[in-house]
Coordinates of C-alpha atoms in Angstrom, one line a residue:
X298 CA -2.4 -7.9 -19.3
X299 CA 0.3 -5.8 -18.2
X300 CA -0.7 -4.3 -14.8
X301 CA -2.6 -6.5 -11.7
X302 CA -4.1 -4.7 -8.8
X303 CA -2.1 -4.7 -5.8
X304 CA -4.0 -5.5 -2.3
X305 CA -2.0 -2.2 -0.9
X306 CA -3.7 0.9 0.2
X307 CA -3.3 4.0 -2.2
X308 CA -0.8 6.8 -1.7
X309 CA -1.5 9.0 1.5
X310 CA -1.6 12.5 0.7
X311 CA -1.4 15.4 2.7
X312 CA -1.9 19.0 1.9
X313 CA 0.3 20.5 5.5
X314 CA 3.8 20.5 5.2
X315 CA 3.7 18.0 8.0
X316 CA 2.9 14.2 7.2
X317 CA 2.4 11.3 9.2
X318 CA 3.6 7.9 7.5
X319 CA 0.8 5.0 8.2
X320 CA 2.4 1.5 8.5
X321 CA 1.0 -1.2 5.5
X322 CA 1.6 -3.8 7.3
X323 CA -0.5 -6.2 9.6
X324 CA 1.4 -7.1 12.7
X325 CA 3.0 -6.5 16.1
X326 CA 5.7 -3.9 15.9
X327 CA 8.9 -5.6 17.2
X328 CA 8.7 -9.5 17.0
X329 CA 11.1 -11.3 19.4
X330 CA 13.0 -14.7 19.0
X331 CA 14.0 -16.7 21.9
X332 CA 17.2 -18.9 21.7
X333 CA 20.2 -19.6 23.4
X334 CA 18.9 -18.7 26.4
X335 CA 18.8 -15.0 25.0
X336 CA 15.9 -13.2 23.6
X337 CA 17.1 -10.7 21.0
X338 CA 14.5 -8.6 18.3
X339 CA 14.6 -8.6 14.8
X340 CA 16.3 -6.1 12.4
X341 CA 14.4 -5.0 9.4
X342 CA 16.1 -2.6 7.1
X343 CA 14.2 -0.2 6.3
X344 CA 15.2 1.7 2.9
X345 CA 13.9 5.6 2.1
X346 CA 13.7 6.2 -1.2
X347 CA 13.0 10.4 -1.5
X348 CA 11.9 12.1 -5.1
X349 CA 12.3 15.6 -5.4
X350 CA 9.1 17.3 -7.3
X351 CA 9.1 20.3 -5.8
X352 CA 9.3 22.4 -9.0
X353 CA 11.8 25.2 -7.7
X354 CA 15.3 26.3 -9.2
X355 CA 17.3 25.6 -6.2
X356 CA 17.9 21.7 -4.8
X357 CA 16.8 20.3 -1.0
X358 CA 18.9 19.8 1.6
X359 CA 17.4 16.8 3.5
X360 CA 18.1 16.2 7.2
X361 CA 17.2 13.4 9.3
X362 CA 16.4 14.8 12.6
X363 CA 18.5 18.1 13.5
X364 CA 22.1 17.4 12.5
X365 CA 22.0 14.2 10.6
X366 CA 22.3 15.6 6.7
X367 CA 20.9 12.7 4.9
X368 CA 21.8 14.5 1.3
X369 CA 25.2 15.4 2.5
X370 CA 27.6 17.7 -0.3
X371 CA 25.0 17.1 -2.6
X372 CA 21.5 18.4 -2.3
X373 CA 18.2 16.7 -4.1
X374 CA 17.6 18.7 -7.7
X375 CA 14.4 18.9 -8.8
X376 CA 13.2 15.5 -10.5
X377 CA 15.6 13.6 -8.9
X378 CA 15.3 10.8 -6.7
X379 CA 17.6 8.8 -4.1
X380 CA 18.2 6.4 -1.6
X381 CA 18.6 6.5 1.2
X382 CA 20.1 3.1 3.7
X383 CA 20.0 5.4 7.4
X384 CA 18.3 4.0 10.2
X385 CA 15.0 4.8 11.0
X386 CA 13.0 4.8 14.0
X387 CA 9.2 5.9 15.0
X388 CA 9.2 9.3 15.9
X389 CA 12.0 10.4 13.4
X390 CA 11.6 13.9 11.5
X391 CA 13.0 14.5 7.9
X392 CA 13.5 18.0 7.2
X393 CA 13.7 19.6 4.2
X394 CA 15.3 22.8 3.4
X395 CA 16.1 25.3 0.1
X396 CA 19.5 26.9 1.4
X397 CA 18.6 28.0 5.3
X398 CA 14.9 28.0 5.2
X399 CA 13.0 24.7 6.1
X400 CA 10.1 24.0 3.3
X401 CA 8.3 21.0 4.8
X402 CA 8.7 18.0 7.5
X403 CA 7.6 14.7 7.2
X404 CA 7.2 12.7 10.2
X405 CA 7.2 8.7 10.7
X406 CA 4.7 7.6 12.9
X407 CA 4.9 3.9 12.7
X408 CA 7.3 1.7 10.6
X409 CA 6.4 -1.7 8.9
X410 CA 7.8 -4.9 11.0
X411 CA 9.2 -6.1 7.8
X412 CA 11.9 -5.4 5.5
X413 CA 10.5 -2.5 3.1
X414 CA 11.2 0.5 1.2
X415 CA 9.8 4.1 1.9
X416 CA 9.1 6.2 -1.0
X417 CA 8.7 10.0 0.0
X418 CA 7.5 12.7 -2.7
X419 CA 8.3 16.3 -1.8
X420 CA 6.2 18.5 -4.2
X421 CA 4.7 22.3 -3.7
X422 CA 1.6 22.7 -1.7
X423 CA 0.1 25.3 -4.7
X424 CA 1.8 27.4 -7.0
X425 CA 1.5 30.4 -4.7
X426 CA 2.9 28.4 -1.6
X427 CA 6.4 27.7 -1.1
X428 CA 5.6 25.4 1.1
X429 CA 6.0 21.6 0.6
X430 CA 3.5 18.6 0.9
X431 CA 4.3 15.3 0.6
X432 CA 2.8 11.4 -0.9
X433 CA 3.8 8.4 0.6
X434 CA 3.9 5.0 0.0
X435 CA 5.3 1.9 1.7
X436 CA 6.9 -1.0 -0.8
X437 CA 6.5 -4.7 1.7
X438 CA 8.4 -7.1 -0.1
X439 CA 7.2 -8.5 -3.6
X440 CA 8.5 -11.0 -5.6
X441 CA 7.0 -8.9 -8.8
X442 CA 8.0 -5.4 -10.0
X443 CA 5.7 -3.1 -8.0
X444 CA 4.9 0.7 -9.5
X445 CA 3.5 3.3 -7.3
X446 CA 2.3 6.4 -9.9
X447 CA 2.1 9.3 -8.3
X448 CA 0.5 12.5 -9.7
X449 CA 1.8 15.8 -8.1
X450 CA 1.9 18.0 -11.2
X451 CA 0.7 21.7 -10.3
X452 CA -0.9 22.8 -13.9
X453 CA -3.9 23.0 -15.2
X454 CA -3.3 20.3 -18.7
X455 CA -5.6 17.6 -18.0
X456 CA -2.9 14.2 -19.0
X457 CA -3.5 10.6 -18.5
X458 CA -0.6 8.1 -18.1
X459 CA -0.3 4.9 -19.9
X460 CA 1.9 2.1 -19.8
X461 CA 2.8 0.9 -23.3
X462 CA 4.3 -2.8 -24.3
X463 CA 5.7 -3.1 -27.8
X464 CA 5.2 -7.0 -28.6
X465 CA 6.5 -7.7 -32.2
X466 CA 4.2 -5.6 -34.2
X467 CA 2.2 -5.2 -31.9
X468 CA 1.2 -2.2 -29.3
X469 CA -0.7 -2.8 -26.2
X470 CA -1.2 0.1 -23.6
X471 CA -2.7 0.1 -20.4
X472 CA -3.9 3.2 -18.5
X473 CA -2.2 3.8 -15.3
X474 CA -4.3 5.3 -12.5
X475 CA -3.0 8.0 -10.4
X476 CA -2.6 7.7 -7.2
X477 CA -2.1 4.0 -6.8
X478 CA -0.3 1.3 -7.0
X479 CA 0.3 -1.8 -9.6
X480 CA 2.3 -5.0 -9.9
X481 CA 3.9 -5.1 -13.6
X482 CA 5.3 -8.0 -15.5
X483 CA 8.7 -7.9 -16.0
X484 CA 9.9 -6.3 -18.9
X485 CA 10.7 -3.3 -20.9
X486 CA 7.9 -0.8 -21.3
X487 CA 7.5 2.7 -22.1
X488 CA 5.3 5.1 -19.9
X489 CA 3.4 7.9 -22.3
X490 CA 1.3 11.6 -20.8
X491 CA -1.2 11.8 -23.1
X492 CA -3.6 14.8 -23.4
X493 CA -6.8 15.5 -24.3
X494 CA -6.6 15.8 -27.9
X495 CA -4.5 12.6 -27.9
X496 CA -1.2 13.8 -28.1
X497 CA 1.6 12.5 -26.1
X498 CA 3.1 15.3 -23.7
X499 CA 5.7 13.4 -22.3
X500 CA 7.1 10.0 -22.3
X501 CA 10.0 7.7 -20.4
X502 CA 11.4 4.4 -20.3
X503 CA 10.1 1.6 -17.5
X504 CA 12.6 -1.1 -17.0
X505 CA 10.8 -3.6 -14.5
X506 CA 12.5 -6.3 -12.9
X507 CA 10.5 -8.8 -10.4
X508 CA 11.0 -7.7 -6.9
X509 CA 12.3 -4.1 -7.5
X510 CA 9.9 -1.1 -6.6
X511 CA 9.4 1.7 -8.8
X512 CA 8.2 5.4 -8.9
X513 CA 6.5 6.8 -11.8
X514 CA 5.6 10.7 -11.4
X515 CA 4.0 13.0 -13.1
X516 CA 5.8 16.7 -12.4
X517 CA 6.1 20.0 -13.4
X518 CA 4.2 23.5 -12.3
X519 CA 2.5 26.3 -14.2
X520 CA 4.4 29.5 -13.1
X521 CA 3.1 31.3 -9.8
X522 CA 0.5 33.7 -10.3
X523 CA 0.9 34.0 -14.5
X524 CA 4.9 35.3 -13.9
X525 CA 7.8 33.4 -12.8
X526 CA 9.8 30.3 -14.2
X527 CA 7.4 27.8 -15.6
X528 CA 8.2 23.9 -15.3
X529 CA 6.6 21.7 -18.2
X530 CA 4.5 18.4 -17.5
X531 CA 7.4 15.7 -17.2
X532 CA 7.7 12.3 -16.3
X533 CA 10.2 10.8 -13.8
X534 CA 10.8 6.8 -13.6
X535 CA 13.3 5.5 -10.5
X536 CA 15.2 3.7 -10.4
X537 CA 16.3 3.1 -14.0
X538 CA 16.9 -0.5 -13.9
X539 CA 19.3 -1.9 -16.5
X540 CA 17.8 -3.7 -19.6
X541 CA 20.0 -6.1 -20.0
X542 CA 19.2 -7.8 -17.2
X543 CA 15.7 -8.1 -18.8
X544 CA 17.5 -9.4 -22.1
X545 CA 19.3 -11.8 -19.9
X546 CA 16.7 -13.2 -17.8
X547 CA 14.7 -13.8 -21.0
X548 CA 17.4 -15.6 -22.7
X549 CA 18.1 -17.6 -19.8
X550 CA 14.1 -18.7 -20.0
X551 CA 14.5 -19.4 -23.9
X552 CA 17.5 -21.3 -23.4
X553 CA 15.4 -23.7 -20.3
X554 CA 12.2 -24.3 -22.6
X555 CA 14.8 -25.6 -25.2
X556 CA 16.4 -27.7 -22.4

């Protein structure tokens, strides 16, 4: 099989432009350590990885807190994701904005007492809304490739997502589920919309390497109120991990069986 069920809760969703991130882990908030006569608290680092799917022509400006500009001289496009290494604390406020006007803010309400990453997806509330809603998820620490897949496509095609391994002359495919998170084996896959009639819609490359967390999402918008700019069911994978360190790894396991 290519996909096992993760013991993690699925992706909170939110349809206010305000959203409150739940910690996923079990545990006391700040753990202490005494020694040396000192008691000092431990530093996690806590990564925030942020994917633009809010199908609109011009990028987002993304601030932590009132003057801190997280995307700096280059705002998020649409479809792009990035992280990003500032430090976060309870209480902190990430704003978005589309040239002066704020779209959405996310608020963090607890963090994980572990290291982890943060993924944040900014996508439109509804086609008629300019405001944005967000999906969250929080990556603990994993020593396999986790993939959260995230639906936040605003049409009306009806698509499933499958995750398809090409071994020798063989296909095997495995339907991923919205909305939820998976652990992968590590390899090279491809990712596949299919619709109704059968018919892929859109496809991607998946990379996975163990301990690296991914975001597959399903984007794209049917234009506002039958006029307007229309944005076509896509696919989005991040990061794009290189394959040769897949190739590598795998020679490096050939090369100990021989051994």
């Amino acid at each position: 099989a290519i996909l096992r069920a993760i013991g993690l809760a699925a992706l909170a969703a939110t349809a206010s432009a305000t959203q409150v991130l739940a910690a996923q882990q079990a545990g006391h908030r700040l753990s202490m350590v005494r020694g040396r006569g000192f008691v000092r608290s431990f530093e996690f680092e806590h990564k925030l990885r942020i994917c633009n799917a809010y199908a609109f022509e011009q990028p987002l400006h993304i601030f932590q807190g009132e003057k801190k500009k997280l995307t700096g001289e280059e705002p998020l496009a649409y479809k792009d994701c990035r992280d990003f290494s500032s430090s976060l604390r309870t209480g902190d406020r990430v704003d978005f904005k589309a040239a002066d006007a704020t779209m959405g803010t996310f608020s963090i309400s607890d963090l994980p007492a572990s290291d982890a990453i943060l993924l944040l997806v900014a996508y439109a509330h509804d086609p008629a809304s300019a405001a944005v809603s967000f999906k969250s998820h929080v990556f603990a620490s994993s020593s396999t490739a986790q993939v959260a897949v995230v639906n936040v496509y605003g049409g009306k095609t009806q698509s499933k997502a499958l995750i398809v391994d090409h071994v020798g002359n063989a296909t095997v495919s495995e339907e991923l589920r919205f909305d939820s998170v998976v652990a992968v084996n590590e390899g090279r896959y491809e990712v596949h919309l299919e619709g109704p009639d059968g018919k892929i819609a859109a496809k991607a490359n998946l990379v996975a390497l163990s301990k690296e967390s991914y975001a597959i999402l399903r984007v794209g918008a049917d234009p506002a109120g039958g006029g307007g700019q229309e944005y076509p069911e896509a696919l989005v994978v991040y990061p794009e991990s290189p394959v040769a360190v897949v190739r590598s790894r795998a020679g490096a396991r050939s090369l100990g069986a021989v051994l």
